[in-house]
Coordinates of C-alpha atoms in Angstrom, one line a residue:
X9 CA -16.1 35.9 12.5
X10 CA -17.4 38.8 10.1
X11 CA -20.8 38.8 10.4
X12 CA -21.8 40.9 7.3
X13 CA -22.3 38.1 4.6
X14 CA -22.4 38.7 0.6
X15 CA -19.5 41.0 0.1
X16 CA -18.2 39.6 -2.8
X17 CA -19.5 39.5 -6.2
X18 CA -18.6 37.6 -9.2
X19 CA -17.3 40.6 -11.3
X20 CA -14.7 41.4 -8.3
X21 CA -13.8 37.7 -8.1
X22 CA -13.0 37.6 -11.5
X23 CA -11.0 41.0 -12.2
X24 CA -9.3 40.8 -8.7
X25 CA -5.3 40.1 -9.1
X26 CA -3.9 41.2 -6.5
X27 CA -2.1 39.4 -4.3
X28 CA -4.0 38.7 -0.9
X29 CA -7.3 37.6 1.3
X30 CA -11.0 39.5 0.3
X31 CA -13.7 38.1 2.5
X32 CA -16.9 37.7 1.5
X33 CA -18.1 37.7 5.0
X34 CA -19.1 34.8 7.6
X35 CA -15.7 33.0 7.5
X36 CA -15.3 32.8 3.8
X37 CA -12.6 34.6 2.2
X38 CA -11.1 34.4 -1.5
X39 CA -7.3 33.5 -1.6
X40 CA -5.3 35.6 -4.4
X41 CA -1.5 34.4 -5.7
X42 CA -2.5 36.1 -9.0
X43 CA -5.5 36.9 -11.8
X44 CA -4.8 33.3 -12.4
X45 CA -4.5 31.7 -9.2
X46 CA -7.6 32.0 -6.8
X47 CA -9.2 29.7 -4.0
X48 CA -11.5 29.6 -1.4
X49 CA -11.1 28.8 2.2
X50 CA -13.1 28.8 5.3
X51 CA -11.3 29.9 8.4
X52 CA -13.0 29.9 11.9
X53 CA -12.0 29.6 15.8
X54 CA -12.5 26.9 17.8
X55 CA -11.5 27.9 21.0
X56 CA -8.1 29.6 21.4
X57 CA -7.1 28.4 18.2
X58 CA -7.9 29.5 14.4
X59 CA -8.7 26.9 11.9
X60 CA -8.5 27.1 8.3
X61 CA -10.6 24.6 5.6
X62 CA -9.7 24.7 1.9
X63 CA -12.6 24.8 -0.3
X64 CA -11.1 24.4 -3.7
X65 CA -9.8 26.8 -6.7
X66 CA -12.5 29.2 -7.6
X67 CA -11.6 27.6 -11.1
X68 CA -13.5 25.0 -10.4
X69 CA -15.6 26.1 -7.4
X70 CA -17.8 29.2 -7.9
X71 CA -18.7 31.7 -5.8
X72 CA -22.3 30.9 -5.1
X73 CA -21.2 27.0 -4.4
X74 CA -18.1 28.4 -2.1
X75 CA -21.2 30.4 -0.2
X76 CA -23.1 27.6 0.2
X77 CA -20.4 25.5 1.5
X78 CA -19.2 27.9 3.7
X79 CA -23.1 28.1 5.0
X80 CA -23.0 24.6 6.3
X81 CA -19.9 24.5 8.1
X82 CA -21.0 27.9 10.2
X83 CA -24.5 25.8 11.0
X84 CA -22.2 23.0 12.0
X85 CA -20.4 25.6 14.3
X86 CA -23.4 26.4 15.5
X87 CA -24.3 22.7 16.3
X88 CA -21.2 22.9 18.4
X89 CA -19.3 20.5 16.0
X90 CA -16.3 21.0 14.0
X91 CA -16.4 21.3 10.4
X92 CA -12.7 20.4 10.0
X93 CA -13.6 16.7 12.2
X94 CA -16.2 16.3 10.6
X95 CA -15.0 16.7 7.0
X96 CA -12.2 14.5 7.9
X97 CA -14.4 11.9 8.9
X98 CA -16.4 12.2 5.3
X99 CA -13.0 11.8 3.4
X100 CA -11.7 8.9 5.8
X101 CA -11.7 5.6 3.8
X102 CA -13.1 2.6 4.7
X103 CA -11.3 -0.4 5.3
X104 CA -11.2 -1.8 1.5
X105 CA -10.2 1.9 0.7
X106 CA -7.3 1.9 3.4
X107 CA -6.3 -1.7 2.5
X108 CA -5.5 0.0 -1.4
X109 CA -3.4 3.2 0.1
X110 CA -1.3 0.9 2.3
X111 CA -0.2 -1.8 0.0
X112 CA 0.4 1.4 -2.5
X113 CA 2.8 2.6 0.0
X114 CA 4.4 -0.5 0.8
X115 CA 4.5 -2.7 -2.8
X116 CA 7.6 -0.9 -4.0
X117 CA 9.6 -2.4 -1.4
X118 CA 8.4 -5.8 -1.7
X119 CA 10.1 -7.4 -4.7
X120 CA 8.4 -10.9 -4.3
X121 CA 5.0 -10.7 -6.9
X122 CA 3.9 -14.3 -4.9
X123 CA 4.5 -11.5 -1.7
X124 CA 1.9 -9.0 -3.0
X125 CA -0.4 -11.3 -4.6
X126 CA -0.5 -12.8 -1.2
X127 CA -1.9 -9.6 0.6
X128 CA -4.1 -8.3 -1.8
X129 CA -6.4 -12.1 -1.5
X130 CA -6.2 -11.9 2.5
X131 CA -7.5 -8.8 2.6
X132 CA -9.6 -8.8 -0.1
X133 CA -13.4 -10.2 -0.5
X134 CA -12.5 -13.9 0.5
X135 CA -11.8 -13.1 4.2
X136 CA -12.3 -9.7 4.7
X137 CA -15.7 -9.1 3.3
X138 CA -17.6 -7.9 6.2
X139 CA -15.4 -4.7 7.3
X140 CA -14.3 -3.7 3.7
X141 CA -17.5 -1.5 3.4
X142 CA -16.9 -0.1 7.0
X143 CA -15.0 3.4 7.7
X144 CA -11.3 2.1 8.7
X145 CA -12.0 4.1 12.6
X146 CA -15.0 1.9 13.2
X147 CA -13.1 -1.3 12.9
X148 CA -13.4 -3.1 16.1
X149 CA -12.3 -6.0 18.2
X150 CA -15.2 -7.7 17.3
X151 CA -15.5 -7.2 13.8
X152 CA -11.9 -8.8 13.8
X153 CA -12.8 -12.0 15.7
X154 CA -15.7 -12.0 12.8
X155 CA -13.2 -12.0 10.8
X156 CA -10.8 -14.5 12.0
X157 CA -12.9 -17.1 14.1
X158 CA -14.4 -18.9 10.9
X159 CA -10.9 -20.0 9.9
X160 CA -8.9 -19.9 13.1
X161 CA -9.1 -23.6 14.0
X162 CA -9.5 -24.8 10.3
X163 CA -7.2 -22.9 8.8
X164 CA -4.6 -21.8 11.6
X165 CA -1.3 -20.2 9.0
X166 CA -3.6 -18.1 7.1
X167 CA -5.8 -16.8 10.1
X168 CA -2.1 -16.0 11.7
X169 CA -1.0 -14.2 8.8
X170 CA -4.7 -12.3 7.9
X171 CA -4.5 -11.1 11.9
X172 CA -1.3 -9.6 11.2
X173 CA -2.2 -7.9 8.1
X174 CA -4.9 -5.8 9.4
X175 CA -3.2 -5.0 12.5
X176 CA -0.6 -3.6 9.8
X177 CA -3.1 -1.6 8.0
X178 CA -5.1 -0.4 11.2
X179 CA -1.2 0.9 12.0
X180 CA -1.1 2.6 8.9
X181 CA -4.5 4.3 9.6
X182 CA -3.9 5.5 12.9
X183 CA -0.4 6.8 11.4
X184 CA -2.6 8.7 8.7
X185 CA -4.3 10.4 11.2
X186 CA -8.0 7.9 10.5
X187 CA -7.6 6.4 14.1
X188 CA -7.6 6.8 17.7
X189 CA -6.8 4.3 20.0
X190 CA -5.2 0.9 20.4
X191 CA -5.0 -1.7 17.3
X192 CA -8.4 -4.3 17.3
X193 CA -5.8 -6.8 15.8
X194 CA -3.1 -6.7 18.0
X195 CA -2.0 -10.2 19.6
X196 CA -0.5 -9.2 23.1
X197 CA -2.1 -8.4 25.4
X198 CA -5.1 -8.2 23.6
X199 CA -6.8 -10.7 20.9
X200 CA -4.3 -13.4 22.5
X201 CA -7.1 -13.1 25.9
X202 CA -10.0 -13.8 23.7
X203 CA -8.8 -16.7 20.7
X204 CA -8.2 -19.9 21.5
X205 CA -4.1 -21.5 20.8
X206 CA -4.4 -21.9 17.3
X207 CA -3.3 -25.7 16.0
X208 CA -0.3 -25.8 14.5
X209 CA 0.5 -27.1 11.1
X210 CA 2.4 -30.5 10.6
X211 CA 5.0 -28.8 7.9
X212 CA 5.8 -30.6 4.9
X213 CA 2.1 -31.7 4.5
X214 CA -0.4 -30.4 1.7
X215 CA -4.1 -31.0 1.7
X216 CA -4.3 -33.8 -1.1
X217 CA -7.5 -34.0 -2.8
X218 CA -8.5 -37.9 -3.0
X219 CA -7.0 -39.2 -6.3
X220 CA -10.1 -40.6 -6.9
X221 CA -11.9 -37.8 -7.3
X222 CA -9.2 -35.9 -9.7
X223 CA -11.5 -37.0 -12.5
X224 CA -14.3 -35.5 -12.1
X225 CA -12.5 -32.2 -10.7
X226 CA -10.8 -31.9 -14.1
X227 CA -13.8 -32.4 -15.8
X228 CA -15.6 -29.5 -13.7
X229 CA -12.0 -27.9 -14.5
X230 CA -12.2 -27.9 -18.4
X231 CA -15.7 -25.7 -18.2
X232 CA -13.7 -23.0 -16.4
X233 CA -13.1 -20.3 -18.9
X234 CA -10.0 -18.5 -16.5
X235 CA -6.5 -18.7 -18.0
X236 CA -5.9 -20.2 -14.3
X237 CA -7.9 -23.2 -14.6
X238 CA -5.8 -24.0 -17.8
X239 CA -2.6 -23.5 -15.6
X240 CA -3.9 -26.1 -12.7
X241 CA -4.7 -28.3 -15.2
X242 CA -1.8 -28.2 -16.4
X243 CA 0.1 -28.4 -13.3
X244 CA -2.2 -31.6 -12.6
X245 CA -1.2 -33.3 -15.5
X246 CA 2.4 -32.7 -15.4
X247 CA 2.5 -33.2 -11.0
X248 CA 4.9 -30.0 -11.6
X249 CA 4.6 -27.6 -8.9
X250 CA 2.9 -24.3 -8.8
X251 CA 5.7 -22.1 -9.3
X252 CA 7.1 -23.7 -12.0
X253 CA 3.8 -23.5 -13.6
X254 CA 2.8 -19.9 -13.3
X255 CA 6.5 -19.1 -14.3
X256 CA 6.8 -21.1 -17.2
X257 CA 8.0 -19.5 -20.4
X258 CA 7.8 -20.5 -24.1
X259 CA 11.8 -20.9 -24.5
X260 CA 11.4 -23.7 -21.7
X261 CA 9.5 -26.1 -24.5
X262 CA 9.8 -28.0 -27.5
X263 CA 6.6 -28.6 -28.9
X264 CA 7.6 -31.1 -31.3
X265 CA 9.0 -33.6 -29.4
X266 CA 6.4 -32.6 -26.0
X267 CA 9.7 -32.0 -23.3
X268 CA 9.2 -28.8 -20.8
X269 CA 12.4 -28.3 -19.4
X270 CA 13.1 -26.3 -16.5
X271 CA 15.5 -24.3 -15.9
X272 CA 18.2 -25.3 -12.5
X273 CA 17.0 -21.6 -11.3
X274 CA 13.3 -22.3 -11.4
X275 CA 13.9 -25.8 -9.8
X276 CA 14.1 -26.6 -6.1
X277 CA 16.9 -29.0 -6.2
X278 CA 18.8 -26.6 -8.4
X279 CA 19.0 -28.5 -11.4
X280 CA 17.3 -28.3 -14.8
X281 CA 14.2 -30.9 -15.0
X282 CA 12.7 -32.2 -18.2
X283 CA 9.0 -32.5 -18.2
X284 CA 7.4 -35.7 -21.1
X285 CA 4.2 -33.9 -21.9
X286 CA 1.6 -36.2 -22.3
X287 CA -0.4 -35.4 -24.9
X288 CA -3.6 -33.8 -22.9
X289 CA -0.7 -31.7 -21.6
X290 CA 0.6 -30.8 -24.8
X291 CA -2.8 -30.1 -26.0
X292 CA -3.3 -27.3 -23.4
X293 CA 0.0 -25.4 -24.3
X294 CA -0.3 -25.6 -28.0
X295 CA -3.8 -23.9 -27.5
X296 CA -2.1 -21.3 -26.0
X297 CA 0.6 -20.9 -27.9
X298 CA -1.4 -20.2 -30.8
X299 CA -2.6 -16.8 -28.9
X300 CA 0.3 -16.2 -27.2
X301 CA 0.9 -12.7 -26.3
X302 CA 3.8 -13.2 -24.1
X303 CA 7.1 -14.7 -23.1
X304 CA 4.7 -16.5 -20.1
X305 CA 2.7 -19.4 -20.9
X306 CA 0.6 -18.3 -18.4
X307 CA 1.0 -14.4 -18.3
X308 CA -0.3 -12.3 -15.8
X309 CA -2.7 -9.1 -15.9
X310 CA 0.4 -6.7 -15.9
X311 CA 3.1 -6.6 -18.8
X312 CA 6.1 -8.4 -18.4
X313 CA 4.6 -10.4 -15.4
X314 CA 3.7 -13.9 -15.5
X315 CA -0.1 -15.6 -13.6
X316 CA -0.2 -14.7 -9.9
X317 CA 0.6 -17.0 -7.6
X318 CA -2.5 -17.2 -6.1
X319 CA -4.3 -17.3 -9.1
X320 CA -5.0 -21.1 -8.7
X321 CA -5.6 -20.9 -5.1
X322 CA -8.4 -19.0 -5.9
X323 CA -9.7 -20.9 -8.1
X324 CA -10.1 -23.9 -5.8
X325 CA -11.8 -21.5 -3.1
X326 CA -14.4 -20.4 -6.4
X327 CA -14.8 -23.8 -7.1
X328 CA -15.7 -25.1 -3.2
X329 CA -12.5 -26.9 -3.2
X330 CA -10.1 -24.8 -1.2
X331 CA -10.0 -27.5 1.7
X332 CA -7.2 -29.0 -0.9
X333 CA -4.2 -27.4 -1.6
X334 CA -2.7 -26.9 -5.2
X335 CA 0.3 -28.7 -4.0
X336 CA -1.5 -31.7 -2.7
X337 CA -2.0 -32.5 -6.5
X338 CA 0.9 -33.7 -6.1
X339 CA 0.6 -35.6 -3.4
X340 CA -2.4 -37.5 -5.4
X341 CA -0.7 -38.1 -8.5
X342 CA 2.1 -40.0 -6.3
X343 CA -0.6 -42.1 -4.5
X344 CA -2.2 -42.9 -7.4
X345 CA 1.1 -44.0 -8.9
X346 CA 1.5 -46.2 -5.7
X347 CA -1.7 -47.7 -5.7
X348 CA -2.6 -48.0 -9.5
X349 CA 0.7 -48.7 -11.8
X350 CA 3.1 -51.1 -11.6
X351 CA 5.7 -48.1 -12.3
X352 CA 8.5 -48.2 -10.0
X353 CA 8.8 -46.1 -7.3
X354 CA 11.5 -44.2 -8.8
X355 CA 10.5 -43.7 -11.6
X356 CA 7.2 -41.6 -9.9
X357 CA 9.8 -39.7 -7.9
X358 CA 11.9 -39.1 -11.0
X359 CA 8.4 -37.4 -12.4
X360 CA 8.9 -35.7 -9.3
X361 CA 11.6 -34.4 -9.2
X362 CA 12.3 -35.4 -5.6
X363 CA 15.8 -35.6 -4.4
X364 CA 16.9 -39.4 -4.5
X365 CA 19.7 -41.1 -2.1
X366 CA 19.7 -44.5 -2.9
X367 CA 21.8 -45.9 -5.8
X368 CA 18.8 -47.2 -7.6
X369 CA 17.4 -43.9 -7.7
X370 CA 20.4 -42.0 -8.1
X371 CA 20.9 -44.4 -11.1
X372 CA 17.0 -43.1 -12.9
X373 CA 18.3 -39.3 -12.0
X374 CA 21.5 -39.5 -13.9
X375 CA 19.4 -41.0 -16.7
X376 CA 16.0 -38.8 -16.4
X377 CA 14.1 -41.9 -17.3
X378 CA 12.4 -40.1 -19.7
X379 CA 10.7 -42.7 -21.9
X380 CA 9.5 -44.5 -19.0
X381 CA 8.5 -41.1 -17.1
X382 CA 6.1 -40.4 -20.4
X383 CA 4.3 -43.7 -20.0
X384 CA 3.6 -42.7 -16.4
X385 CA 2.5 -39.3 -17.3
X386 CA 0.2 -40.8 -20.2
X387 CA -1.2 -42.9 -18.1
X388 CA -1.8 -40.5 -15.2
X389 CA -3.5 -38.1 -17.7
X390 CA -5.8 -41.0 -18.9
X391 CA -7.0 -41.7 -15.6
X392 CA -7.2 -37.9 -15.1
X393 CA -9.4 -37.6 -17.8
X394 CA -11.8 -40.4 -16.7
X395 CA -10.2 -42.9 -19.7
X396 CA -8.5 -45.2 -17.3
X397 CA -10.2 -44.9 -13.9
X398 CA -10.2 -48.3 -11.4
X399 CA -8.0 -49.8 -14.1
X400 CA -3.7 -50.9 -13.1
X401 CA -1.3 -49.8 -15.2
X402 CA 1.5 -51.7 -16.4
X403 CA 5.1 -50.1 -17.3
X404 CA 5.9 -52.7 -19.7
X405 CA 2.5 -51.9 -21.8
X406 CA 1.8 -48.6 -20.6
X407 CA -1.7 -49.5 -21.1
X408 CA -4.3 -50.8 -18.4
X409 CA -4.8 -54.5 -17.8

């Protein structure tokens, strides 16, 4: 390394054009493509090998910055360190940071929005608060098991899913050249020795908040300002499930006569499903169809996209009721059906839309029971809203008794 310092001055920086290296001295040398086109760059040797830092275009970096730049990394030489490690480990991300570049990389491939909405709340602030903040090379095995050991037992799909996510992104990091070593959230052989067998789910079971409590839940509900607390409300009213909420459109509903139909595509059983609105339900979608600025009821952030999927899932967790699922809403309404109204069965599986086999119910599909479905669904949205609580509800009336 030249150990004259200061060659350079400002007028020969600026009227040099031809093409080349000028040092200035010390390691610091002036890059020229053209009169136009000049950088900086700090080369030194590191051992047997040469090593070569770009310090930016002399556009925007002048010469008595470039100086004082190049100063530091020769007393970091002189520390015996290496400016190149250690400016890599300034510009490595932390683990929020990393989390952003790898679903960047990867969200073009994933064609599923419920996929990506998915991701982005794992890893985000609900679970992964503590090692966001922390550089993506200092996450260790521990600060994973911080991670997943509050929610291992309790909530044993998610925890599974979460540890596989940030072994995914700690791949990506070490890929990127931000890592050493083995993954901290790798199963075999590894976090497998240290976490208990996680319990496995009963499938085909949903969290059910008690219907007796649905009441005062929608009441805490209707305070929330969020265009998702109008869409689970909405969701609860009708017992419709979440998807066919958040993807509702406006051509799906007749306003005047309060029918949501849905479409055979958007329906699990394949086959279009006609929604009575009662009238609290109505009320929320001619609110929003007075401000409408989309072909969603319920659109999402992006244009052209409709409410996240996740959207109402947090919700519940801001509201200290994610131990209940949105799904489970349904799950109350039929309970309540079952233990409050003298509706028949079928007809709260109509409202459903459940598959049927028996001729009876066969019988209320191929007629879509509709009148008698809106009773229920009046009646359901009464008690909802606190109008008809502790009271049983007769189909002939539709009113309690």
């Amino acid at each position: 390394m030249a150990t004259a310092l200061h060659k350079l001055t400002d007028r020969k920086v600026k009227a040099v054009s031809k093409p080349g290296r000028i040092s200035d001295g010390g390691g610091l040398y002036l890059r020229v493509r053209n009169v136009d086109a000049k950088s900086w760059a700090f080369l030194y040797r590191r051992g047997d090998k040469w090593n070569e830092i770009g310090l930016g275009a002399y556009a925007d970096v002048s010469l008595a910055r470039a100086r004082e730049v190049a100063g530091s990394m020769r007393a970091l030489l002189a520390e015996g360190r290496d400016p190149k490690a250690e400016r890599d480990r300034e510009n490595e991300p932390n683990f929020a940071e990393c989390v952003d570049r790898f679903l960047a990389s990867m969200e073009a491939g994933w064609r599923n929005d419920k996929h990506r909405a998915q991701w982005r709340m794992t890893l985000g602030e609900a679970y992964c608060a503590a090692i966001r903040p922390k550089k993506v090379s200092a996450i260790s095995t521990e600060d994973v098991l911080n991670v997943l050991t509050p929610i291992w037992q309790a909530k044993p799909e998610t925890a599974s899913r979460l540890r596989g996510r940030i072994e995914r992104v700690l791949d990506f990091a070490k890929a990127r050249g931000w890592r050493m070593g083995e993954n901290a959230a790798v199963w075999r052989g590894h976090l497998r020795n240290v976490l208990p067998a996680r319990q496995k789910l009963t499938r085909g079971h949903h969290a059910a908040m008690p219907y007796g409590e649905i009441p005062t839940f929608i009441e805490r509900l209707r305070k929330a300002e969020a265009l998702a607390a109008r869409a689970l409300e909405f969701g609860i009213l009708t017992a419709a499930r979440s998807g066919e909420v958040y993807g509702a459109r406006w051509s799906e509903f007749d306003l005047e006569t309060g029918v949501w139909t849905v479409p055979a595509e958007r329906m699990k059983a394949g086959r279009p499903h006609r929604v009575p609105l009662s009238g609290a339900a109505l009320a929320i979608v001619k609110a929003l169809h007075e401000t409408r600025i989309s072909d969603f009821v319920y659109p999402g952030q992006k244009a052209g996209r409709s409410l996240s999927s996740s959207a109402m899932e947090m919700l519940l967790r801001r509201m200290k009721a994610d131990q209940f699922t949105v799904h489970g809403f349904r799950s109350a309404f039929r309970d309540w059906a079952g233990d409050e109204t003298s509706f028949p069965r079928e007809v709260a599986e109509a409202a459903l839309a459940h598959s049927v086999g028996d001729a009876t119910e066969a019988a209320y599909r191929r007629s879509d029971a509709l009148v008698k479905r809106r009773a229920l669904m009046e009646a359901w949205a009464g008690y909802c809203e606190g109008t008809m609580a502790g009271k049983i509800i007769s189909l002939r009336t539709g009113r309690k008794r």
